[in-house]
Coordinates of C-alpha atoms in Angstrom, one line a residue:
M1 CA -52.6 -0.7 -59.5
T2 CA -51.8 2.5 -61.4
P3 CA -54.2 3.4 -64.1
P4 CA -52.4 3.8 -67.7
L5 CA -50.8 7.5 -68.3
E6 CA -53.3 8.3 -70.7
D7 CA -56.0 8.3 -67.9
L8 CA -53.8 10.1 -65.5
L9 CA -53.0 12.8 -67.8
A10 CA -57.1 13.1 -68.6
T11 CA -57.6 13.0 -64.7
V12 CA -55.0 16.4 -64.0
V13 CA -56.0 18.0 -67.2
A14 CA -59.8 17.6 -66.1
D15 CA -58.8 19.1 -62.4
L16 CA -56.9 21.8 -63.9
N17 CA -59.8 22.8 -66.3
G18 CA -57.7 22.4 -69.0
T19 CA -57.7 21.3 -72.8
D20 CA -56.1 17.9 -74.2
R21 CA -52.8 19.1 -75.8
P22 CA -51.2 16.3 -78.0
G23 CA -47.7 17.8 -77.4
Q24 CA -48.2 17.0 -73.9
A25 CA -49.8 13.6 -74.3
R26 CA -46.7 12.8 -76.4
M27 CA -44.4 14.2 -74.1
V28 CA -45.9 12.1 -70.9
E29 CA -45.0 9.1 -73.2
M30 CA -41.6 9.8 -74.1
V31 CA -40.8 10.7 -70.7
A32 CA -42.1 7.8 -69.0
D33 CA -40.2 5.5 -71.6
T34 CA -37.1 7.0 -71.2
L35 CA -37.4 7.0 -67.1
A36 CA -38.4 3.2 -67.6
D37 CA -35.4 2.4 -70.2
H38 CA -32.8 4.6 -68.5
G39 CA -32.3 6.3 -71.8
T40 CA -31.6 9.7 -72.6
V41 CA -34.0 12.2 -74.8
L42 CA -34.0 15.9 -75.8
I43 CA -37.5 16.8 -76.1
Q44 CA -38.6 20.7 -77.7
A45 CA -41.6 21.7 -76.4
G46 CA -43.3 24.7 -77.6
T47 CA -44.6 27.6 -75.1
G48 CA -48.1 26.6 -74.4
T49 CA -47.3 22.8 -74.1
G50 CA -47.7 22.2 -70.7
K51 CA -44.1 20.8 -70.6
S52 CA -44.0 20.9 -66.6
I53 CA -46.8 18.6 -66.5
G54 CA -45.5 16.7 -69.3
Y55 CA -42.3 15.5 -66.9
L56 CA -43.9 15.8 -63.5
L57 CA -46.5 13.1 -64.1
P58 CA -44.4 10.4 -65.4
S59 CA -42.0 11.1 -62.4
A60 CA -44.8 10.9 -59.9
V61 CA -45.4 7.2 -61.3
H62 CA -42.1 6.6 -61.6
V63 CA -41.2 7.1 -58.0
Q64 CA -43.7 4.6 -56.7
D65 CA -41.6 1.6 -57.7
E66 CA -38.2 3.3 -58.8
G67 CA -35.8 5.7 -57.3
R68 CA -35.6 9.0 -56.9
V69 CA -35.8 12.1 -59.4
V70 CA -34.2 15.2 -59.8
V71 CA -35.7 17.9 -61.5
A72 CA -33.3 21.1 -62.5
T73 CA -34.6 24.6 -63.8
A74 CA -32.7 27.5 -64.9
T75 CA -34.5 30.0 -62.9
L76 CA -35.3 30.0 -59.2
A77 CA -38.8 31.7 -60.0
L78 CA -39.5 28.6 -62.4
Q79 CA -38.1 26.3 -59.6
H80 CA -40.4 28.2 -57.0
Q81 CA -43.5 27.3 -59.7
L82 CA -43.0 23.4 -59.5
V83 CA -42.9 23.7 -55.7
E84 CA -45.7 25.8 -54.8
R85 CA -48.2 25.4 -57.8
D86 CA -47.7 22.4 -60.1
L87 CA -46.7 19.8 -58.0
P88 CA -49.2 20.3 -55.4
R89 CA -51.9 20.6 -58.1
L90 CA -50.7 17.5 -59.9
L91 CA -50.7 15.5 -56.9
S92 CA -53.7 16.5 -55.5
A93 CA -55.5 15.7 -58.9
L94 CA -54.0 12.5 -58.6
S95 CA -54.3 11.5 -55.1
A96 CA -56.9 8.7 -55.6
D97 CA -55.2 7.2 -58.7
L98 CA -51.6 6.8 -57.5
P99 CA -50.7 3.7 -54.7
G100 CA -48.6 5.6 -52.6
Q101 CA -47.7 8.9 -51.6
V102 CA -45.2 11.1 -53.3
S103 CA -42.8 13.6 -51.6
F104 CA -40.9 16.4 -52.8
A105 CA -38.9 19.4 -52.1
T106 CA -36.8 22.1 -53.3
L107 CA -32.9 22.6 -52.9
K108 CA -31.1 25.6 -53.7
G109 CA -27.7 26.4 -52.8
R110 CA -26.4 26.8 -49.4
S111 CA -26.1 31.2 -49.8
N112 CA -30.0 31.3 -50.8
Y113 CA -30.3 30.3 -46.8
L114 CA -29.9 32.4 -43.6
C115 CA -26.5 31.1 -42.0
L116 CA -27.6 31.4 -38.0
A117 CA -23.8 31.7 -37.2
R118 CA -23.2 34.9 -39.1
L119 CA -26.7 36.0 -38.0
Q120 CA -25.2 35.9 -34.5
G121 CA -22.3 38.1 -35.2
T122 CA -19.7 36.3 -36.4
E123 CA -17.1 38.7 -37.9
D124 CA -15.7 38.9 -40.8
S125 CA -12.7 41.3 -41.8
D126 CA -13.6 41.6 -45.6
Q127 CA -17.0 42.3 -45.0
Q128 CA -18.2 45.9 -45.8
T129 CA -19.7 47.7 -42.4
L130 CA -23.4 48.1 -42.9
D131 CA -23.3 51.3 -41.6
R132 CA -25.2 53.8 -44.6
T133 CA -28.8 54.2 -44.0
A134 CA -30.3 52.1 -46.5
L135 CA -28.0 49.0 -46.0
E136 CA -28.8 49.2 -42.5
Q137 CA -32.5 49.1 -43.1
Q138 CA -32.2 46.2 -45.0
A139 CA -29.8 44.7 -42.6
A140 CA -32.6 45.4 -39.9
Q141 CA -35.1 43.9 -41.9
V142 CA -33.0 40.6 -42.3
R143 CA -32.8 40.2 -38.5
E144 CA -36.3 40.8 -38.2
W145 CA -37.2 38.4 -40.7
A146 CA -35.2 35.8 -39.1
D147 CA -37.0 36.1 -35.6
G148 CA -40.4 34.7 -37.7
T149 CA -38.8 32.8 -41.0
S150 CA -39.7 29.0 -41.1
T151 CA -37.3 28.2 -44.2
G152 CA -34.6 30.8 -44.0
D153 CA -34.9 31.0 -47.8
R154 CA -33.9 34.2 -49.1
D155 CA -36.7 34.6 -51.7
E156 CA -39.1 35.2 -48.9
L157 CA -37.3 38.6 -48.8
E158 CA -37.9 41.6 -51.2
G159 CA -35.4 44.2 -51.5
I160 CA -32.2 43.1 -50.2
S161 CA -28.7 44.0 -51.6
G162 CA -26.4 41.1 -52.3
L163 CA -23.8 43.0 -50.1
V164 CA -26.5 42.8 -47.1
W165 CA -27.3 39.3 -48.0
S166 CA -23.9 38.3 -47.8
A167 CA -23.6 39.2 -44.0
Y168 CA -25.9 36.7 -43.3
S169 CA -25.0 34.2 -45.3
V170 CA -22.3 31.6 -46.4
N171 CA -21.7 29.4 -49.7
S172 CA -21.0 25.6 -49.3
L173 CA -16.9 26.0 -49.1
E174 CA -17.3 28.4 -46.2
C175 CA -19.6 26.7 -44.0
S176 CA -18.4 25.4 -40.8
R177 CA -20.9 22.5 -40.4
G178 CA -17.7 20.3 -40.5
S179 CA -15.8 22.3 -38.0
G180 CA -18.2 22.1 -34.7
C181 CA -20.6 24.6 -35.7
P182 CA -22.8 25.4 -33.0
F183 CA -25.8 26.1 -35.0
V184 CA -25.6 22.7 -37.2
E185 CA -28.8 21.4 -35.3
D186 CA -31.3 24.4 -36.4
C187 CA -29.1 25.2 -39.7
W188 CA -31.9 26.1 -42.5
A189 CA -29.7 25.0 -45.2
E190 CA -28.9 21.5 -43.5
K191 CA -32.8 21.4 -42.8
A192 CA -33.5 21.9 -46.6
L193 CA -31.0 19.6 -47.7
A194 CA -32.2 16.8 -45.2
R195 CA -35.8 17.0 -46.7
A196 CA -34.2 17.0 -50.2
R197 CA -32.7 13.8 -49.7
A198 CA -35.3 12.1 -47.8
S199 CA -37.6 13.3 -50.8
D200 CA -39.2 11.2 -54.2
I201 CA -38.3 14.0 -56.4
I202 CA -36.2 17.0 -55.6
V203 CA -36.5 20.5 -57.5
T204 CA -33.4 22.4 -57.6
N205 CA -31.5 24.7 -60.2
H206 CA -29.2 24.5 -63.4
S207 CA -26.5 25.8 -60.6
L208 CA -26.7 23.3 -57.8
L209 CA -26.9 20.6 -60.6
A210 CA -23.9 21.8 -62.2
L211 CA -21.9 21.9 -58.8
N212 CA -23.1 18.3 -57.9
A213 CA -21.5 17.4 -60.8
V214 CA -18.1 19.1 -60.4
Q215 CA -18.4 17.9 -56.3
E216 CA -20.5 15.2 -56.2
G217 CA -22.7 14.1 -53.3
I218 CA -24.7 17.4 -52.8
L219 CA -28.1 16.0 -54.2
G220 CA -28.0 12.4 -53.0
E221 CA -28.6 9.1 -54.6
H222 CA -30.9 9.5 -57.6
D223 CA -31.6 7.5 -61.2
A224 CA -33.0 10.0 -62.7
V225 CA -32.7 13.5 -64.1
I226 CA -34.9 15.8 -65.5
V227 CA -33.5 19.5 -66.9
D228 CA -36.0 21.9 -67.6
E229 CA -34.6 25.2 -69.9
A230 CA -31.8 22.8 -70.8
H231 CA -30.6 25.4 -73.3
S232 CA -29.1 27.2 -70.5
L233 CA -27.4 24.1 -68.9
P234 CA -24.0 24.4 -70.9
G235 CA -23.5 28.0 -69.2
A236 CA -24.3 26.7 -65.8
L237 CA -21.7 24.1 -66.0
Q238 CA -19.1 26.9 -67.5
R239 CA -19.3 28.7 -64.2
A240 CA -19.4 25.8 -62.1
A241 CA -16.2 24.9 -63.9
T242 CA -14.4 27.9 -63.9
H243 CA -11.7 28.9 -61.4
E244 CA -10.7 32.8 -60.9
L245 CA -7.9 34.0 -59.2
G246 CA -7.2 38.0 -58.4
V247 CA -5.1 40.0 -56.4
E248 CA -8.2 40.8 -54.4
S249 CA -9.2 37.4 -53.4
I250 CA -5.8 36.5 -52.5
S251 CA -6.0 39.5 -50.2
R252 CA -9.5 38.3 -48.5
A253 CA -7.6 35.1 -48.0
A254 CA -4.7 36.7 -46.0
R255 CA -7.4 39.0 -44.2
R256 CA -9.8 35.9 -43.0
A257 CA -6.5 33.7 -42.1
R258 CA -5.5 36.8 -40.1
T259 CA -8.8 37.1 -38.3
V260 CA -8.4 33.9 -36.7
G261 CA -4.8 34.4 -35.5
V262 CA -2.9 33.2 -38.4
A263 CA -0.5 36.3 -38.9
E264 CA 2.8 35.5 -40.2
E265 CA 1.1 32.9 -42.9
S266 CA -1.0 36.1 -43.6
D267 CA 1.6 38.2 -44.6
R268 CA 2.9 35.5 -46.6
L269 CA -0.3 35.6 -48.6
L270 CA -0.3 39.4 -49.0
D271 CA 3.3 39.0 -50.1
A272 CA 2.4 36.8 -53.1
A273 CA -0.8 38.9 -53.6
D274 CA 1.8 41.9 -54.3
A275 CA 3.9 39.8 -56.7
L276 CA 1.2 38.5 -58.5
D277 CA -0.1 42.1 -58.8
M278 CA 3.5 43.5 -60.1
A279 CA 3.7 40.7 -62.6
L280 CA 0.3 41.5 -63.8
A281 CA 1.1 45.2 -64.2
E282 CA 4.0 44.5 -66.7
W283 CA 2.1 41.8 -68.5
D284 CA 0.4 43.7 -71.6
V285 CA -2.5 41.7 -73.0
Q286 CA -5.9 42.6 -73.7
D287 CA -8.4 42.2 -71.6
G288 CA -10.9 39.4 -72.2
R289 CA -8.7 37.8 -74.7
R290 CA -7.8 34.2 -74.6
V291 CA -4.3 33.5 -73.2
V292 CA -2.7 30.3 -74.6
Q293 CA 0.5 30.9 -72.0
V294 CA 1.2 33.1 -69.2
P295 CA 4.3 34.9 -69.2
P296 CA 7.4 33.3 -67.0
A297 CA 7.1 36.4 -64.4
V298 CA 3.3 35.5 -64.0
A299 CA 3.9 32.1 -64.0
Q300 CA 6.4 32.3 -61.3
A301 CA 3.6 34.7 -59.6
L302 CA 1.2 32.0 -59.4
I303 CA 3.8 29.4 -57.8
T304 CA 4.4 31.6 -55.1
V305 CA 0.6 32.1 -54.7
R306 CA 0.0 28.3 -54.5
E307 CA 2.7 27.6 -52.0
A308 CA 1.8 30.4 -49.9
C309 CA -1.9 29.4 -49.8
G310 CA -0.4 25.7 -49.0
I311 CA 1.5 27.0 -45.9
T312 CA -1.7 28.9 -44.9
R313 CA -4.0 25.9 -45.3
E314 CA -1.9 24.0 -42.8
A315 CA -1.7 26.9 -40.5
L316 CA -5.1 26.8 -40.4
R317 CA -5.9 23.2 -39.6
R318 CA -3.7 23.6 -36.5
A319 CA -5.5 26.4 -35.4
T320 CA -7.9 24.6 -33.5
D321 CA -8.4 27.0 -30.7
A322 CA -9.9 29.6 -33.3
D323 CA -13.8 30.6 -34.2
A324 CA -15.0 27.4 -35.9
T325 CA -16.8 29.7 -38.5
G326 CA -14.2 32.2 -39.1
R327 CA -11.8 29.7 -39.6
Q328 CA -14.2 27.8 -42.1
R329 CA -14.5 30.8 -44.1
A330 CA -10.6 31.7 -44.1
M331 CA -10.3 27.9 -45.1
A332 CA -12.4 28.1 -47.8
A333 CA -11.0 31.3 -49.1
V334 CA -7.2 30.2 -49.0
E335 CA -8.6 26.7 -50.7
E336 CA -10.4 28.7 -53.4
A337 CA -7.0 30.8 -54.3
H338 CA -4.7 27.4 -53.9
D339 CA -6.7 25.5 -56.4
A340 CA -7.2 28.3 -58.8
A341 CA -3.6 29.1 -58.7
G342 CA -2.9 25.2 -59.7
E343 CA -5.4 25.2 -62.5
L344 CA -3.8 28.3 -63.9
I345 CA -0.5 26.7 -63.8
S346 CA -1.3 23.6 -65.3
A347 CA -3.2 25.6 -68.2
N348 CA -3.0 23.8 -71.7
E349 CA -4.8 23.5 -75.1
S350 CA -7.7 21.6 -73.1
T351 CA -8.6 24.4 -71.3
V352 CA -9.4 28.3 -71.7
M353 CA -7.6 31.3 -69.9
W354 CA -8.2 34.8 -69.7
R355 CA -7.6 37.9 -67.9
R356 CA -9.8 40.8 -66.6
K357 CA -7.6 43.6 -64.9
D358 CA -6.1 42.1 -62.1
R359 CA -8.0 38.7 -62.3
L360 CA -7.6 35.3 -64.1
F361 CA -9.9 32.8 -65.4
V362 CA -9.7 29.3 -66.6
M363 CA -12.2 26.5 -67.3
P364 CA -12.1 23.4 -69.3
L365 CA -12.7 24.0 -73.2
N366 CA -15.6 21.5 -73.1
V367 CA -17.8 20.8 -70.2
A368 CA -19.6 18.0 -72.4
G369 CA -17.9 15.5 -70.3
I370 CA -19.3 17.1 -67.3
V371 CA -22.8 16.2 -68.2
R372 CA -22.0 12.9 -69.4
D373 CA -20.6 12.0 -66.6
G374 CA -21.5 13.8 -63.6
I375 CA -24.9 14.6 -64.7
I376 CA -26.1 11.4 -66.9
G377 CA -23.6 8.7 -65.9
D378 CA -26.2 5.8 -65.7
R379 CA -29.4 7.6 -65.0
A380 CA -32.4 8.2 -67.3
A381 CA -32.1 11.9 -68.6
V382 CA -34.5 14.2 -70.2
F383 CA -33.5 17.4 -71.4
T384 CA -36.3 19.9 -72.5
S385 CA -37.0 23.2 -73.6
A386 CA -39.0 25.4 -76.2
T387 CA -35.5 25.7 -78.0
L388 CA -33.5 22.5 -78.8
R389 CA -33.9 22.0 -82.4
L390 CA -31.9 24.2 -84.1
G391 CA -31.6 25.3 -87.8
G392 CA -34.1 22.1 -88.0
S393 CA -32.0 19.7 -85.9
F394 CA -30.9 18.4 -82.2
D395 CA -27.4 18.0 -83.1
A396 CA -25.7 21.3 -82.1
V397 CA -27.7 20.8 -78.8
A398 CA -26.4 17.5 -78.3
A399 CA -22.5 18.2 -79.2
Q400 CA -22.7 20.7 -76.4
L401 CA -24.3 18.1 -73.9
G402 CA -21.7 15.7 -74.9
L403 CA -24.1 13.1 -76.1
R404 CA -22.9 10.5 -78.9
K405 CA -24.9 9.6 -81.5
G406 CA -27.0 6.6 -81.0
E407 CA -27.2 7.4 -77.2
W408 CA -29.8 9.7 -77.4
L409 CA -33.5 10.5 -79.2
G410 CA -34.4 13.8 -80.0
E411 CA -38.4 14.8 -80.6
D412 CA -40.2 18.2 -81.0
V413 CA -43.5 17.8 -80.0
G414 CA -44.7 20.8 -81.2
S415 CA -47.1 23.7 -79.8
P416 CA -50.8 24.1 -79.4
F417 CA -50.1 27.7 -81.2
N418 CA -51.0 28.4 -84.2
Y419 CA -48.1 30.3 -85.0
P420 CA -49.0 31.4 -88.8
A421 CA -51.9 32.8 -88.0
Q422 CA -51.3 34.5 -84.6
G423 CA -47.6 35.9 -85.7
I424 CA -45.8 37.7 -88.2
L425 CA -41.8 37.5 -88.7
F426 CA -40.9 40.7 -90.1
V427 CA -37.0 41.1 -91.6
P428 CA -36.6 44.9 -93.8
D429 CA -34.4 42.9 -96.3
R430 CA -33.2 46.5 -97.6
L431 CA -31.7 47.8 -94.9
A432 CA -28.1 48.1 -94.5
A433 CA -26.6 45.2 -92.4
P434 CA -25.5 45.7 -89.0
G435 CA -21.9 47.6 -89.0
P436 CA -20.2 50.2 -87.5
G437 CA -22.7 53.1 -86.2
W438 CA -25.2 50.5 -85.4
P439 CA -28.2 51.2 -85.2
T440 CA -28.2 53.3 -88.4
A441 CA -30.7 56.2 -88.7
A442 CA -33.0 54.0 -91.1
A443 CA -33.3 50.9 -88.4
L444 CA -34.2 53.3 -86.0
D445 CA -36.8 55.0 -88.3
T446 CA -38.2 51.6 -89.1
A447 CA -38.4 50.9 -85.2
R448 CA -40.1 54.4 -84.6
Q449 CA -42.8 53.1 -87.5
L450 CA -43.7 50.0 -86.1
V451 CA -43.8 51.1 -82.4
S452 CA -46.0 54.2 -83.8
A453 CA -48.4 51.7 -85.7
A454 CA -48.6 49.0 -82.6
G455 CA -49.5 51.9 -80.3
G456 CA -46.8 51.1 -78.0
R457 CA -47.3 47.5 -76.5
A458 CA -43.8 47.2 -77.8
L459 CA -40.7 44.7 -76.0
V460 CA -37.5 46.3 -77.9
L461 CA -34.5 43.8 -77.3
M462 CA -30.9 45.5 -78.1
A463 CA -27.9 43.6 -78.5
S464 CA -25.8 46.4 -76.5
W465 CA -26.2 48.9 -74.1
H466 CA -25.4 51.6 -76.4
G467 CA -28.4 50.3 -78.2
V468 CA -30.7 50.9 -75.6
E469 CA -29.4 54.5 -75.4
V470 CA -29.6 55.3 -78.9
M471 CA -33.2 53.2 -79.5
S472 CA -34.7 54.9 -76.4
E473 CA -33.6 58.4 -77.4
A474 CA -35.2 57.5 -80.7
L475 CA -38.8 56.6 -79.3
A476 CA -39.1 59.0 -76.8
G477 CA -42.3 61.0 -76.8
L478 CA -43.5 58.8 -79.5
V479 CA -46.4 56.8 -77.9
E480 CA -48.8 58.1 -75.0
G481 CA -47.9 55.4 -72.7
P482 CA -44.5 55.2 -70.9
L483 CA -41.1 54.5 -72.0
I484 CA -39.7 52.1 -69.9
V485 CA -35.9 51.7 -70.2
Q486 CA -33.5 49.3 -68.5
R487 CA -30.2 50.2 -67.1
K488 CA -27.2 48.6 -66.2
G489 CA -27.4 46.3 -63.0
E490 CA -31.0 47.1 -62.6
S491 CA -33.3 44.1 -61.7
T492 CA -35.7 43.4 -64.4
A493 CA -38.8 42.2 -62.1
G494 CA -40.0 45.6 -61.7
L495 CA -39.7 46.6 -65.3
I496 CA -41.4 43.6 -66.5
R497 CA -44.5 44.3 -64.0
A498 CA -44.7 48.1 -65.0
F499 CA -44.4 46.9 -68.6
A500 CA -47.2 44.5 -68.2
E501 CA -49.7 46.8 -66.1
D502 CA -50.0 49.6 -69.0
P503 CA -50.5 48.2 -72.3
G504 CA -49.4 51.5 -74.0
S505 CA -46.3 51.5 -72.7
V506 CA -42.5 50.5 -74.6
L507 CA -39.9 48.7 -72.7
V508 CA -36.4 48.7 -74.2
G509 CA -33.6 46.7 -72.6
T510 CA -30.9 44.3 -73.5
L511 CA -29.6 40.9 -71.5
G512 CA -32.2 40.0 -69.3
L513 CA -35.0 40.4 -71.1
W514 CA -34.1 38.6 -73.5
Q515 CA -35.9 35.6 -71.7
G516 CA -38.3 35.5 -68.9
V517 CA -40.6 37.9 -69.7
D518 CA -44.1 36.3 -70.1
V519 CA -46.6 39.1 -70.7
P520 CA -49.5 37.6 -72.6
G521 CA -52.2 39.7 -74.1
D522 CA -52.5 43.2 -75.3
A523 CA -49.7 44.4 -73.4
C524 CA -47.2 43.0 -75.8
T525 CA -48.2 43.1 -79.6
L526 CA -44.7 43.7 -81.1
V527 CA -40.9 42.6 -80.2
I528 CA -38.3 44.4 -81.8
I529 CA -34.7 42.5 -81.9
D530 CA -32.2 44.9 -83.5
K531 CA -30.0 42.6 -84.2
L532 CA -28.5 38.9 -84.8
P533 CA -27.4 38.1 -81.0
F534 CA -24.1 36.3 -82.2
P535 CA -21.4 36.0 -79.4
P536 CA -18.8 38.7 -79.6
P537 CA -15.5 37.0 -81.6
T538 CA -13.7 38.5 -78.5
D539 CA -15.2 36.0 -76.1
P540 CA -12.2 33.7 -74.7
V541 CA -14.6 30.5 -74.6
V542 CA -16.3 31.2 -78.0
S543 CA -12.9 31.9 -80.0
A544 CA -11.1 28.9 -78.2
R545 CA -14.2 26.4 -78.9
Q546 CA -14.2 27.6 -82.6
A547 CA -10.2 27.4 -82.9
A548 CA -10.2 24.1 -81.8
I549 CA -13.4 22.9 -84.1
D550 CA -11.3 24.6 -87.0
A551 CA -8.2 22.8 -86.1
D552 CA -10.2 19.5 -86.6
G553 CA -11.4 20.5 -90.1
G554 CA -14.7 21.7 -89.1
S555 CA -16.5 24.9 -89.2
G556 CA -16.5 26.5 -85.8
W557 CA -18.5 29.4 -86.5
M558 CA -21.2 27.3 -87.8
Q559 CA -20.9 25.1 -84.7
V560 CA -20.5 27.4 -82.0
S561 CA -21.7 30.8 -83.0
L562 CA -24.0 30.5 -85.0
P563 CA -26.1 27.6 -82.6
Q564 CA -25.4 30.3 -79.5
A565 CA -27.2 32.9 -81.5
A566 CA -30.0 30.5 -83.0
V567 CA -30.8 29.9 -79.1
T568 CA -31.0 33.7 -78.0
L569 CA -32.8 34.8 -81.1
A570 CA -35.3 32.0 -80.5
Q571 CA -35.8 33.1 -76.9
G572 CA -36.3 36.6 -77.6
A573 CA -38.8 35.8 -80.5
G574 CA -40.5 33.7 -77.8
R575 CA -41.7 36.7 -75.9
L576 CA -44.5 37.4 -78.4
I577 CA -46.8 34.3 -78.1
R578 CA -47.8 33.1 -74.7
T579 CA -50.9 32.3 -75.3
D580 CA -53.6 30.9 -78.0
A581 CA -55.2 34.4 -77.8
D582 CA -52.0 36.5 -78.3
R583 CA -51.3 38.3 -82.0
G584 CA -48.6 40.4 -83.3
V585 CA -45.4 41.1 -84.8
V586 CA -41.5 39.8 -84.3
A587 CA -39.4 42.4 -85.9
I588 CA -35.9 41.5 -86.7
L589 CA -34.3 44.7 -87.6
D590 CA -31.2 42.8 -89.3
S591 CA -31.4 41.8 -93.0
R592 CA -28.8 39.2 -92.7
L593 CA -31.6 37.1 -91.6
A594 CA -33.4 37.3 -95.3
N595 CA -30.1 37.7 -97.1
R596 CA -27.6 35.9 -95.9
R597 CA -27.2 31.5 -96.6
Y598 CA -27.7 31.2 -92.7
G599 CA -30.7 33.0 -92.3
G600 CA -32.5 30.2 -93.1
Y601 CA -30.8 28.2 -90.3
L602 CA -31.8 30.9 -87.9
R603 CA -35.1 31.0 -89.0
R604 CA -35.9 27.2 -88.7
S605 CA -34.9 27.8 -85.2
L606 CA -37.8 30.2 -84.7
P607 CA -41.7 29.3 -84.5
P608 CA -42.9 29.3 -87.9
F609 CA -44.6 32.7 -88.2
A610 CA -45.9 34.2 -91.1
F611 CA -42.4 36.0 -92.8
M612 CA -42.8 39.5 -94.4
T613 CA -40.3 42.0 -95.4
D614 CA -42.6 45.0 -96.4
T615 CA -42.6 47.5 -93.6
A616 CA -45.8 49.1 -94.8
K617 CA -47.7 46.0 -94.9
V618 CA -46.3 45.1 -91.1
C619 CA -47.4 48.7 -90.1
Q620 CA -51.1 48.1 -91.4
A621 CA -51.3 44.7 -89.6
L622 CA -50.2 46.2 -86.4
Q623 CA -52.5 49.4 -87.1
R624 CA -55.5 46.9 -87.2
L625 CA -54.4 44.8 -84.2
D626 CA -54.1 48.0 -82.2
A627 CA -57.8 49.1 -83.2
T628 CA -59.2 46.0 -81.5
F629 CA -57.8 46.9 -78.2
S630 CA -59.7 50.5 -78.8

């Protein structure tokens, strides 16, 4: 007989040399109840709660008698942590208490695994030749690694560019496993899929969960799903449901078809690509803006593309003597273009369509139905994150996930940290609000004062690349430690590592640094956020959703832009306090947080730091903190 959950949690905590956390205990209870009742719950669990144990422990108990559980995370890093550290330690601690063994496996998208067919030299006419020195060295590294890998997982490699890896991998549409691939018995992706489907707990990521919701069948049968970092799930669903069509993607489909001997139809595809290119050249529409309806010339070009793809698809099906792998890659490219053209032709008020240069995009206006039907269905569903309760309510996130009132429960289980004693939220309320010319000289001067008082130890999060450039110039030479500046396209892992290793350094960046930076201790005692991270009003998806809500009598800005800003702001502010020993200041240089009515909503979405608006007093607090590290 399985001991009570509270006893199992005590066993795990003792084994990990941890401490009792009321929030974690409450989370274990809520997840267990949800799994048992096949309900739906939203759980906000602040940093330090130990939420992975909070959902893994009841999952391990659940699978003893019930069906399988899928756990989905936003990042491969957390996925790796759950499989390599958290689950093994949890199950080891409970080995004498659980009546049966619990099996688990990780599953990633097919393109994360080495493709043996491509390794053996299958040619792809559109693959860039890896003849440049650095790329060829990386390719040699991949081939050497392939001889000794036991998983075929790209995560075992470091420093391999996406271009090189694409020469040795395929996505799910390109895979020829159903077309007689000679390597199917040894395929790394197939082995990973088989292990996952035979396991009690599958650990995957949001992208694959979203793909399973759209395409179905990838993850196999399961009666419960747990989504960690759930604030990121809508974005993954948007990406999974988006169709893209461009002149280059049609040309690529044509090249791949020609490679396997489908020549006449390939020419027809190229003609269709030219027709679309000419139609787009005459269409005067701003890049990135929502398009309600394409002009007649573009619509006719899309019809031509779809017809050419259909004819080419049939020719590929008849080309049974062609190389199976090459034919499948050609079929995948043609199918993708065919489906995208169809979606663009049938776009209506329930979709969002936009253009970027010679590419067209279309996606559903609302992805909530995908969550409700493709992810939840009749399963138990747990959505958890440190940022789900926005403005003091779960309603905004619940609406994004398509949850209807009365169908879900929500609770904030808190955090073990004493935020009012550990941190200060500083907003200089007398600064001019951001506008043209931001960041202003006054905002930059305030940042300089803060960084100087802190002795470095600062993570500076900017809302734009222009802001990164201006702020890094303002902070250059200010402190003894190095100034680390993020560049466009640069991986953040090395930057974060350098920042953590030198407590006097300053890291300035945007985008990827707003979440995922986990630098506890004296290396980060100051987080500066230059402005409130509202999505740009020109974003086609944001503008479409706001317009739809406005048309229904609601406030699109309050229901779309404000919650998005709240999530991003909370993620950025969450970089400061990572342990119960951390101390410091979150400085948000945007006075609207203090002076506008919606500022209260945003502040309620942040940890309950002590609130200050006096620059001199905050600088004194930072100087005192810096002195403790000397």
